[in-house]
Amino acid sequence: MQTVADLMITNLVTLKESDSMAKAKALMAEKNIRNLPVVNDEGACLGMLTQREYLKHAFYLVSQFGTQQLTKKEEQTPVRNAMNKDILSIEPGMSLKAAAEFFIENKYGSLPVVEHDKLVGILSPVDFVKLAHSML
């Protein structure tokens, strides 16, 4: 049986709660990713900053301060203000079939993979597409 550990990405790009929204924006653009796990110093996953949450917060900043102030406000705003703290995670030993069913039913963009309260990977629907492609 193949498990999440066989497919998950382990070369992770993460943020701290105190990192700025500007840093998050730069990482998303530089690494071409849409979901960034937010971890503490012990490696526990505290939440996720998705592209959708980033954009929602950027629109809020524009509505409050105008487009001229967006860059400055993003530099001043910590990720904790925009990240999603109500997240689900999965374990590396979960079967790939169960993980795939979860994605189909819930339409999540990614799931943090947690073992012993530490972030060890991330799994996304794109990983399943890559797996299917390799099998063709």
C-alpha positions as a Python dict, from the first residue, in 0.01 Angstrom:
ca = {
    (1, 'M'): (0, 0, 0),
    (2, 'Q'): (134, 341, -98),
    (3, 'T'): (117, 606, 170),
    (4, 'V'): (128, 984, 190),
    (5, 'A'): (497, 953, 281),
    (6, 'D'): (563, 808, -66),
    (7, 'L'): (425, 1114, -244),
    (8, 'M'): (451, 1415, -11),
    (9, 'I'): (689, 1702, -73),
    (10, 'T'): (954, 1725, 199),
    (11, 'N'): (1165, 2012, 67),
    (12, 'L'): (943, 2267, 238),
    (13, 'V'): (922, 2642, 218),
    (14, 'T'): (770, 2773, 541),
    (15, 'L'): (693, 3095, 720),
    (16, 'K'): (693, 3209, 1083),
    (17, 'E'): (391, 3390, 1226),
    (18, 'S'): (598, 3707, 1258),
    (19, 'D'): (715, 3706, 894),
    (20, 'S'): (568, 3985, 686),
    (21, 'M'): (305, 3953, 420),
    (22, 'A'): (565, 4105, 184),
    (23, 'K'): (797, 3809, 253),
    (24, 'A'): (511, 3566, 191),
    (25, 'K'): (427, 3736, -138),
    (26, 'A'): (792, 3721, -248),
    (27, 'L'): (824, 3352, -157),
    (28, 'M'): (506, 3262, -343),
    (29, 'A'): (631, 3439, -654),
    (30, 'E'): (991, 3315, -632),
    (31, 'K'): (905, 2950, -563),
    (32, 'N'): (586, 2948, -775),
    (33, 'I'): (378, 2808, -490),
    (34, 'R'): (33, 2897, -359),
    (35, 'N'): (35, 2747, -10),
    (36, 'L'): (284, 2822, 266),
    (37, 'P'): (277, 2638, 599),
    (38, 'V'): (333, 2859, 903),
    (39, 'V'): (546, 2690, 1171),
    (40, 'N'): (684, 2777, 1513),
    (41, 'D'): (1043, 2733, 1629),
    (42, 'E'): (976, 2369, 1723),
    (43, 'G'): (847, 2287, 1374),
    (44, 'A'): (481, 2255, 1467),
    (45, 'C'): (238, 2366, 1197),
    (46, 'L'): (36, 2660, 1328),
    (47, 'G'): (-154, 2733, 1009),
    (48, 'M'): (-138, 2792, 637),
    (49, 'L'): (-114, 3105, 431),
    (50, 'T'): (-274, 3033, 97),
    (51, 'Q'): (-273, 3255, -206),
    (52, 'R'): (-645, 3309, -151),
    (53, 'E'): (-591, 3432, 208),
    (54, 'Y'): (-302, 3649, 97),
    (55, 'L'): (-517, 3813, -173),
    (56, 'K'): (-810, 3859, 62),
    (57, 'H'): (-584, 4038, 311),
    (58, 'A'): (-419, 4246, 35),
    (59, 'F'): (-765, 4362, -80),
    (60, 'Y'): (-846, 4452, 279),
    (61, 'L'): (-525, 4657, 305),
    (62, 'V'): (-603, 4837, -21),
    (63, 'S'): (-956, 4914, 99),
    (64, 'Q'): (-821, 5059, 423),
    (65, 'F'): (-507, 5239, 305),
    (66, 'G'): (-522, 5263, -77),
    (67, 'T'): (-300, 5111, -342),
    (68, 'Q'): (-20, 5362, -276),
    (69, 'Q'): (31, 5217, 74),
    (70, 'L'): (-3, 4847, -12),
    (71, 'T'): (369, 4763, -27),
    (72, 'K'): (441, 4947, 297),
    (73, 'K'): (147, 4785, 478),
    (74, 'E'): (247, 4437, 353),
    (75, 'E'): (592, 4492, 501),
    (76, 'Q'): (435, 4591, 833),
    (77, 'T'): (169, 4318, 849),
    (78, 'P'): (266, 3984, 1006),
    (79, 'V'): (150, 3661, 845),
    (80, 'R'): (-45, 3576, 1164),
    (81, 'N'): (-301, 3842, 1062),
    (82, 'A'): (-394, 3661, 741),
    (83, 'M'): (-310, 3292, 786),
    (84, 'N'): (-573, 3025, 826),
    (85, 'K'): (-536, 2873, 1174),
    (86, 'D'): (-826, 2631, 1134),
    (87, 'I'): (-649, 2371, 923),
    (88, 'L'): (-663, 1998, 885),
    (89, 'S'): (-351, 1787, 863),
    (90, 'I'): (-275, 1430, 768),
    (91, 'E'): (-15, 1176, 880),
    (92, 'P'): (257, 1026, 660),
    (93, 'G'): (119, 675, 713),
    (94, 'M'): (-223, 755, 566),
    (95, 'S'): (-298, 561, 249),
    (96, 'L'): (-277, 755, -76),
    (97, 'K'): (-626, 634, -161),
    (98, 'A'): (-769, 790, 157),
    (99, 'A'): (-577, 1114, 93),
    (100, 'A'): (-704, 1127, -267),
    (101, 'E'): (-1061, 1073, -149),
    (102, 'F'): (-1018, 1358, 100),
    (103, 'F'): (-903, 1594, -176),
    (104, 'I'): (-1192, 1492, -401),
    (105, 'E'): (-1450, 1547, -128),
    (106, 'N'): (-1307, 1866, 26),
    (107, 'K'): (-1131, 2044, -262),
    (108, 'Y'): (-835, 2155, -50),
    (109, 'G'): (-534, 2307, -226),
    (110, 'S'): (-287, 2129, 2),
    (111, 'L'): (-259, 1950, 332),
    (112, 'P'): (25, 1971, 583),
    (113, 'V'): (167, 1632, 676),
    (114, 'V'): (238, 1615, 1048),
    (115, 'E'): (417, 1350, 1252),
    (116, 'H'): (474, 1378, 1628),
    (117, 'D'): (341, 1737, 1620),
    (118, 'K'): (602, 1844, 1362),
    (119, 'L'): (550, 1941, 1000),
    (120, 'V'): (727, 1679, 785),
    (121, 'G'): (573, 1742, 444),
    (122, 'I'): (294, 1881, 235),
    (123, 'L'): (63, 1704, -8),
    (124, 'S'): (-138, 1866, -286),
    (125, 'P'): (-360, 1752, -571),
    (126, 'V'): (-76, 1841, -809),
    (127, 'D'): (128, 1560, -650),
    (128, 'F'): (-145, 1317, -757),
    (129, 'V'): (-143, 1459, -1110),
    (130, 'K'): (235, 1407, -1123),
    (131, 'L'): (189, 1049, -1002),
    (132, 'A'): (-76, 982, -1268),
    (133, 'H'): (146, 1136, -1535),
    (134, 'S'): (439, 913, -1436),
    (135, 'M'): (214, 609, -1466),
    (136, 'L'): (98, 691, -1820),
}
